[in-house]
Coordinates of C-alpha atoms in Angstrom, one line a residue:
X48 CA -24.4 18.4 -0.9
X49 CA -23.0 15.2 0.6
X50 CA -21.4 15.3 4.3
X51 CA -18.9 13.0 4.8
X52 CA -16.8 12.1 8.4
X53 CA -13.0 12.5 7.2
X54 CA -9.7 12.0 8.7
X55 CA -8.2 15.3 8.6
X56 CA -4.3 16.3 9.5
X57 CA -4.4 20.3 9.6
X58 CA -0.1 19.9 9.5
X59 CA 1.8 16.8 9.2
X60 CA 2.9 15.6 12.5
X61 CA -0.5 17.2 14.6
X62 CA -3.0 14.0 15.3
X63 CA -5.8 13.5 12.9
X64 CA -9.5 15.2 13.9
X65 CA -12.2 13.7 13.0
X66 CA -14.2 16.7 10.9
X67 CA -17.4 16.9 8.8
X68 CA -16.6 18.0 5.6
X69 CA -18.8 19.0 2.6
X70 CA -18.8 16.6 -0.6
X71 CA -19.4 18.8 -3.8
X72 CA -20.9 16.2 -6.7
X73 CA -18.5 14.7 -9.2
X74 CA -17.3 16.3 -12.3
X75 CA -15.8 15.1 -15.5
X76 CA -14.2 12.2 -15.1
X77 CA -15.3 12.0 -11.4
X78 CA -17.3 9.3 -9.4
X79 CA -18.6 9.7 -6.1
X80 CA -18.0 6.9 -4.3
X81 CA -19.0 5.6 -0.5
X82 CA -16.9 4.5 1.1
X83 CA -17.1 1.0 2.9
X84 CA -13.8 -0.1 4.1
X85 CA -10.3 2.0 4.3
X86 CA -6.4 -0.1 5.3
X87 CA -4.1 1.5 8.0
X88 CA -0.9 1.5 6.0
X89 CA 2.5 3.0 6.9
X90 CA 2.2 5.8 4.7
X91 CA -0.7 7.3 6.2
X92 CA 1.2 7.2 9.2
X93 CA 4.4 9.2 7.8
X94 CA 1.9 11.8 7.2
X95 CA 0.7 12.0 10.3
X96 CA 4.3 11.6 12.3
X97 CA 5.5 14.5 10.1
X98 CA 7.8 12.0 8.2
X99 CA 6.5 13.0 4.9
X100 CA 5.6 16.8 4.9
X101 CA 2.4 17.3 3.1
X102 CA 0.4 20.6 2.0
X103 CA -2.6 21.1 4.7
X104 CA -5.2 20.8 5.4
X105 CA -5.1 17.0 4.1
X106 CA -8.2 14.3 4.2
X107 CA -6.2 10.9 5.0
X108 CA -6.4 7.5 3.0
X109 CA -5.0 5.9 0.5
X110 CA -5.9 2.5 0.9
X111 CA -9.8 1.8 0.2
X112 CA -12.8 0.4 -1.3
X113 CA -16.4 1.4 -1.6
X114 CA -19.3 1.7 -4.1
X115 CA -20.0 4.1 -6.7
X116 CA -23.4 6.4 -6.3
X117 CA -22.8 8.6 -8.7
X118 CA -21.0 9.4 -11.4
X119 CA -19.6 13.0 -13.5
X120 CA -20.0 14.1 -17.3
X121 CA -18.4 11.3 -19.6
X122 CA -18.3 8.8 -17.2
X123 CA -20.2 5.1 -18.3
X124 CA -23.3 5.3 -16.0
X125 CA -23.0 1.5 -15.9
X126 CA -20.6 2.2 -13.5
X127 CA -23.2 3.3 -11.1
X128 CA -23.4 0.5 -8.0
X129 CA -20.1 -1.2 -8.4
X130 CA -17.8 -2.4 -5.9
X131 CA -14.3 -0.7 -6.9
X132 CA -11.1 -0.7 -5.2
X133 CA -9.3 2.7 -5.0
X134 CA -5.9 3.2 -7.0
X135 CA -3.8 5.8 -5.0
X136 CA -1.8 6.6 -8.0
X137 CA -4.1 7.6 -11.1
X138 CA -2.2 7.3 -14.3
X139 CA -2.0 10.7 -16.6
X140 CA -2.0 8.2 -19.6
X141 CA -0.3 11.0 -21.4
X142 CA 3.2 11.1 -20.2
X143 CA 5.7 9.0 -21.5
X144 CA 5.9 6.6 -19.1
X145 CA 2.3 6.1 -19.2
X146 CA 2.6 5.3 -23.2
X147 CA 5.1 3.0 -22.2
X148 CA 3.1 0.9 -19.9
X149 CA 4.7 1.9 -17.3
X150 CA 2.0 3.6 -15.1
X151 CA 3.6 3.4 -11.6
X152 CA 6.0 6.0 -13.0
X153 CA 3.6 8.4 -14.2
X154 CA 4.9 12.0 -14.2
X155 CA 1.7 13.8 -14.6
X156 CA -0.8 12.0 -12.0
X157 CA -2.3 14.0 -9.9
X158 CA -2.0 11.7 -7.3
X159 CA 1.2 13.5 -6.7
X160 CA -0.8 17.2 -6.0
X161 CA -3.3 15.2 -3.5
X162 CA -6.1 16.8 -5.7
X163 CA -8.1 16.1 -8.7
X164 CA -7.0 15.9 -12.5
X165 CA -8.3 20.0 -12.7
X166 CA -5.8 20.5 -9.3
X167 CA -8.9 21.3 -6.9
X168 CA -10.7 19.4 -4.5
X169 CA -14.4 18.7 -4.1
X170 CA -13.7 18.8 -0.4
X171 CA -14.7 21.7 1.9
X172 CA -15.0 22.7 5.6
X173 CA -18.2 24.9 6.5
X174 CA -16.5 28.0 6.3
X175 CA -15.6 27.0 2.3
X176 CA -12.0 26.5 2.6
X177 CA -11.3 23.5 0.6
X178 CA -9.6 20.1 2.2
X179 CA -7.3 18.3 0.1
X180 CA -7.9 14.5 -0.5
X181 CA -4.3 12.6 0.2
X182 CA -3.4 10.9 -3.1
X183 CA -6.7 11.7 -4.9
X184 CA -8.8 9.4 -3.3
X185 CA -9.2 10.4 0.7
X186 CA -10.0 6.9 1.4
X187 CA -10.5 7.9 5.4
X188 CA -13.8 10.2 4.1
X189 CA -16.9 8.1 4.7
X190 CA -17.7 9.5 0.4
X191 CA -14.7 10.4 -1.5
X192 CA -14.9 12.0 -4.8
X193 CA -12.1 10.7 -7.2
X194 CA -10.7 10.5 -10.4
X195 CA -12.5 7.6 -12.8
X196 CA -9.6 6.2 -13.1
X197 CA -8.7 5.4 -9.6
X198 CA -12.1 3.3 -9.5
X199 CA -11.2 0.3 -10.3
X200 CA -14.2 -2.4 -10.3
X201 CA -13.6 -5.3 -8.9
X202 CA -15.2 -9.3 -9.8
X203 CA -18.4 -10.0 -7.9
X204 CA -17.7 -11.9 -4.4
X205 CA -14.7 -10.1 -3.4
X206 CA -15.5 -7.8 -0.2
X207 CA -15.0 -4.6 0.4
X208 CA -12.1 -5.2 2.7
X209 CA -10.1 -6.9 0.5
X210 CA -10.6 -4.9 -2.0
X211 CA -9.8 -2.3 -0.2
X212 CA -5.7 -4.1 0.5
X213 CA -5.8 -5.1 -3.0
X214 CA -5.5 -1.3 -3.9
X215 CA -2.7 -0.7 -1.7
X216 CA -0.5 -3.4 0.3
X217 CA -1.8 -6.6 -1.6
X218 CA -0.6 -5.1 -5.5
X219 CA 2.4 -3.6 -3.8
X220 CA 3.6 -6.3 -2.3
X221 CA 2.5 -9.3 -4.7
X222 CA 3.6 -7.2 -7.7
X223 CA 6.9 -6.4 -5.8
X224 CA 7.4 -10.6 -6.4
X225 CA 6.1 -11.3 -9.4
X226 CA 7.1 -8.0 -11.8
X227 CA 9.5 -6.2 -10.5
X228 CA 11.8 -8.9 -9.3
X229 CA 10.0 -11.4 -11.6
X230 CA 10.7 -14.6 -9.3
X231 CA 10.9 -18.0 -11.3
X232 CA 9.4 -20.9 -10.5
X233 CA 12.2 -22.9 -8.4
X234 CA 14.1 -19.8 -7.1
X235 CA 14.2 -18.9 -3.1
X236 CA 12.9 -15.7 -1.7
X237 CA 13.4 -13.9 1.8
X238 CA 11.1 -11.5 2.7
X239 CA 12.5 -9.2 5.6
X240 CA 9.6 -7.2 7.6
X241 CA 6.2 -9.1 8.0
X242 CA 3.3 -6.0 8.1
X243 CA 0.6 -6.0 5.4
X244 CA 3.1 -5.7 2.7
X245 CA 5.4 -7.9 3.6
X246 CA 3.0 -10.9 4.0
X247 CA 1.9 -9.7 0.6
X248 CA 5.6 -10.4 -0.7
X249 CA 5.3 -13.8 1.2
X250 CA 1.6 -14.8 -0.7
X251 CA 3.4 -13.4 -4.5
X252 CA 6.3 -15.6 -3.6
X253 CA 4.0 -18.5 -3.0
X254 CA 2.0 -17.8 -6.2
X255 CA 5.1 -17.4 -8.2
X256 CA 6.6 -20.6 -7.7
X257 CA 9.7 -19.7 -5.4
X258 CA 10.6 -23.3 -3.7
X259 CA 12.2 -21.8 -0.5
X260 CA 10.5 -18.9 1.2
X261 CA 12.0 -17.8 4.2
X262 CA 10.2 -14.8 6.6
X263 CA 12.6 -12.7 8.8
X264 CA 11.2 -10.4 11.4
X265 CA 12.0 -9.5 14.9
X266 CA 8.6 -10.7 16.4
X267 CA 8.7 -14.6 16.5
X268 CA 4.5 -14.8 16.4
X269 CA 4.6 -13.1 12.8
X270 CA 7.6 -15.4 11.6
X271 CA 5.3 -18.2 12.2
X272 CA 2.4 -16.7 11.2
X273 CA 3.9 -16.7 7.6
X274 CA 3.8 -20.0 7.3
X275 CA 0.5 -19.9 6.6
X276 CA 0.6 -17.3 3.9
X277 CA 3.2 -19.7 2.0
X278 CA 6.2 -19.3 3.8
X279 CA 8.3 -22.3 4.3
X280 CA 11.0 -21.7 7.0
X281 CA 11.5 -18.5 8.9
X282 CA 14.6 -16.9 11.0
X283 CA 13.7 -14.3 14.5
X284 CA 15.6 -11.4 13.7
X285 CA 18.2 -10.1 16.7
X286 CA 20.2 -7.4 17.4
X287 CA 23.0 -8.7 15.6
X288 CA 22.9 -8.4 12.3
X289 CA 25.7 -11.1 11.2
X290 CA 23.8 -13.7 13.4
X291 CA 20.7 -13.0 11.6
X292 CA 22.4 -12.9 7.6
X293 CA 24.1 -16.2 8.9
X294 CA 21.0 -17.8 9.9
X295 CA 19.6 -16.9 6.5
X296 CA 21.9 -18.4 4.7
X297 CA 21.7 -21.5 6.6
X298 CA 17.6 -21.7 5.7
X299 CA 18.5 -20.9 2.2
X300 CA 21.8 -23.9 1.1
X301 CA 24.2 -20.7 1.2
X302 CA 22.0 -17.4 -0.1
X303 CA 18.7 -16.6 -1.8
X304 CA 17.6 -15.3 -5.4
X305 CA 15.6 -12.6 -4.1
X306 CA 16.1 -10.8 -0.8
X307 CA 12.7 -7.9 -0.5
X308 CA 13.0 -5.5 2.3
X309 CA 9.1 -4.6 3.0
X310 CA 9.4 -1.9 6.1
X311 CA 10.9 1.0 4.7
X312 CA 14.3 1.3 7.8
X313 CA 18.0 2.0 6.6
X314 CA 18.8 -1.3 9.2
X315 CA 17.0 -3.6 7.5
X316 CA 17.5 -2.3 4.4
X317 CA 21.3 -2.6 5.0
X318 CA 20.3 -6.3 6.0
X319 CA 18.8 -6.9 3.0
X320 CA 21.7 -6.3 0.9
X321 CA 24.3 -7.8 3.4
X322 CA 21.9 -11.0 2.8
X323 CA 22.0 -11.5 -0.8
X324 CA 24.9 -13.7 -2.2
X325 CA 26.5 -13.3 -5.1
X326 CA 23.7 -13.0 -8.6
X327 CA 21.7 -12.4 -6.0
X328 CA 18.8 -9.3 -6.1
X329 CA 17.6 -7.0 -3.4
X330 CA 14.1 -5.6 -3.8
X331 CA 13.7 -2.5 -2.0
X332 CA 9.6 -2.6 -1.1
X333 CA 9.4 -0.6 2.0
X334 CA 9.5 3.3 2.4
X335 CA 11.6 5.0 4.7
X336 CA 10.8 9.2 5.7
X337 CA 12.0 11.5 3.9
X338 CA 16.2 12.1 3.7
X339 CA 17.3 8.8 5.1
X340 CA 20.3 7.0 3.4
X341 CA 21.7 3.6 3.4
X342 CA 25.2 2.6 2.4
X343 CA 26.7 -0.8 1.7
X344 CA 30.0 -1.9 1.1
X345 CA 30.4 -1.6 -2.5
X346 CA 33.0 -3.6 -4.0
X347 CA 31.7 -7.2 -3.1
X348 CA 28.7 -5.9 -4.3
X349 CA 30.0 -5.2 -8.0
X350 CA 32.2 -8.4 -7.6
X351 CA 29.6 -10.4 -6.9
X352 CA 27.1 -8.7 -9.7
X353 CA 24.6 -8.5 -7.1
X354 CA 21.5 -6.1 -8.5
X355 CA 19.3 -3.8 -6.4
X356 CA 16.1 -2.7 -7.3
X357 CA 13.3 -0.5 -6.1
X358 CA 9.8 -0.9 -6.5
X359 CA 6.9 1.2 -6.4
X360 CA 3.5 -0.2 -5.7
X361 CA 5.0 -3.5 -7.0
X362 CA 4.9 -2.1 -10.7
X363 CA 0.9 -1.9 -10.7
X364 CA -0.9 -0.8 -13.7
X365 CA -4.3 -0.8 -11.6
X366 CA -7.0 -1.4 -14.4
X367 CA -5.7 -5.1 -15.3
X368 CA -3.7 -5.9 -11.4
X369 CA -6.6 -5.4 -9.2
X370 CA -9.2 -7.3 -11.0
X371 CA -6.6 -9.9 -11.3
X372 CA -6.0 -10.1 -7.7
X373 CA -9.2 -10.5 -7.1
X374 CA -10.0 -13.3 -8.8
X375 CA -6.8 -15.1 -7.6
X376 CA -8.2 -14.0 -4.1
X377 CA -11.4 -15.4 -5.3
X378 CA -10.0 -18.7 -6.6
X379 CA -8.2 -19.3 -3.3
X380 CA -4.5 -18.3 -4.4
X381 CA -4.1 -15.0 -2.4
X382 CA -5.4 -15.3 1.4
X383 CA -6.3 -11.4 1.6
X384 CA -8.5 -11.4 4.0
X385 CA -6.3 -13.4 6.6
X386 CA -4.1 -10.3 6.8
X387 CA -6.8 -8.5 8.5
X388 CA -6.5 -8.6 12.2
X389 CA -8.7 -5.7 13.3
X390 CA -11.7 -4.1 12.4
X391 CA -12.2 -0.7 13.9
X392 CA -14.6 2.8 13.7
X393 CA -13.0 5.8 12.2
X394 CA -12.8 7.3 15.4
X395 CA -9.9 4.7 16.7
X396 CA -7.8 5.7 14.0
X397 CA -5.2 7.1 16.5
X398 CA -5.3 4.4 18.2
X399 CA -4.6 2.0 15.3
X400 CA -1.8 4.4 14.7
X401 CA -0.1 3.9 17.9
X402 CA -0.9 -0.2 17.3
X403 CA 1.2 -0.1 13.8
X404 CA 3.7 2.4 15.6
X405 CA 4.6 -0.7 17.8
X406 CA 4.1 -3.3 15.0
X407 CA 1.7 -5.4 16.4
X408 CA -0.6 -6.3 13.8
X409 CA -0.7 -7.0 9.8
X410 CA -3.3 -4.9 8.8
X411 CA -6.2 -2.9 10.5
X412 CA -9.2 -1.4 8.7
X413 CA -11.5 1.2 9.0
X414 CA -15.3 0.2 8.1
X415 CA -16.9 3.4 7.5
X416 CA -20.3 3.5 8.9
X417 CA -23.7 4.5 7.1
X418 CA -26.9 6.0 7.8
X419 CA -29.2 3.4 6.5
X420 CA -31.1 4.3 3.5

């Protein structure tokens, strides 16, 4: 049986331990996959803050990228040695969503039971009680066994680590800009929040077009930073909010198209929607724990025919997105691996947590480490 070192929250809210965990081989419609390189995203961390209560105990990850070693009944052994990037939300393909195309709404992924499609787990301590794999895919495990379908492979050159953004912060933020609000060329974006995702949303405005791209966040070195992910003006949020919607309307002749909140807080989120003029459309990105609410003054909203609009993992349908990213990344059109700012042992992961608690960084990730063979 494989071993592998996993991330493991016995309760949300309690600090992640770093446990040894058996690894039973893949079944139908399984891969085994090791993993190389795993994103510290925001969701993760709701998990571990207690934000989102979660069944325990729970292997963390959701963002990740590794190779495939081996592979269960049915699946195309060809897949054997392939770089894939990991899909945190496997598609049923059965559900009527799914036949609609519309996979990121998928009502029968098991994604949402943090287990495999048969609703167990091929995790387990020594003892034999089993350890559940967040989202499937466990992506903080050193070997992860997941679904086929959240293996997506990816075109030869692109690295593990941005592979491993491309199946979480790059396609939700990208495809946050380019499906769900479907920017046009010529239109003006503001992004609000500048973490992983929301430097995402400021590369898939780029890409799309957009002729005005303004970056709003409260730490000036990230506002500039965006310039060089496509950005073309940017505003320092303060502590007044009406300061800071004036001075985006000043970057932006009066209001922009598209206003995309990418941090998940009822402030900012309020913000957004203060920000966007009338015809204007606010794309909610971010996620905020569990029971917040927002309100907004609604009759300028209706007069104005202002539209709101949520997204989920920017609307991904994994099989044909990732690759696609990929080669964009490839062809010098999405600077992925600039997002990365640290590169850290699976043992730090606390630590990295506290370092996106105080939103100091764009991305950090894990590289697992290997006995060589």
């Amino acid at each position: 049986m494989t071993v592998a070192r996993a991330a493991v929250v016995e309760r949300t809210g309690e600090a992640a331990r770093i446990e040894a965990l058996g690894v039973a081989p893949p079944r139908a419609g399984e891969v085994l996959v090791r993993m190389l390189a795993a994103g510290v995203c925001h969701s993760d961390l709701h998990v571990r803050d207690g934000d989102w209560p979660r069944p325990g105990s729970i292997a963390l990850g959701h963002e990740g990228a590794g190779v495939v070693e081996a592979v269960g009944e049915g699946v195309d052994p060809a897949l054997t040695g392939r770089t894939v990037a990991l899909s945190w939300y496997v598609p049923c393909l059965r559900c009527r969503a799914c036949q609609a195309g519309r996979q990121w709404l998928c009502t029968g992924s098991s994604s949402l039971r943090h287990a495999m499609p048969d609703g167990t787990s091929r995790f387990a301590r020594a003892d034999g009680s089993p350890v559940l794999p967040y989202c499937g895919i466990a992506t903080f495990a050193s070997w992860s066994v997941v679904p086929v379908d959240a293996a997506i492979p990816m075109p030869e050159g692109v690295p593990a680590e941005v592979a491993a953004l491309i199946g979480c912060c790059v396609s939700t933020g990208v495809g946050a800009v380019t499906k769900t609000a479907a920017v046009r060329p010529g239109e003006s974006v503001v992004v609000i929040g500048l973490g992983g995702v929301g430097m995402s949303c400021v590369m898939g405005a780029a890409l799309a077009g957009a002729v005005s791209v303004v970056a709003v966040d409260r730490v000036a070195a990230k506002v500039e930073r965006a310039r060089s992910f496509g950005a073309t003006a940017g505003v320092v949020a303060g502590d007044d909010p009406a300061v800071t919607v004036a001075a985006i309307r000043d970057a932006t002749d009066g209001g922009p198209d598209h206003v995309l909140e990418a941090i998940g807080r009822v402030p900012t989120v309020e913000l957004a929607i203060e920000a966007a003029p009338p015809g204007g459309t606010v794309t909610l990105v971010g996620l905020t724990p569990f029971g917040q609410r927002a309100s907004f003054d609604v009759f300028p909203f209706v007069d104005g025919s202002r539209r709101l609009l949520g997204s989920n993992y920017g609307f991904a349908v994994a099989a044909t997105d990732f690759p696609r990213y990929g080669r964009l990344y490839l062809d010098g059109r999405l600077p992925v691996d600039r997002l990365i700012d640290r590169r850290l042992p699976l043992e730090d992961l606390e630590d990295a947590f506290d370092t996106l608690r105080r939103g100091e960084v764009l991305r950090q990730v894990v590289v697992h480490e290997h006995d060589p063979r």
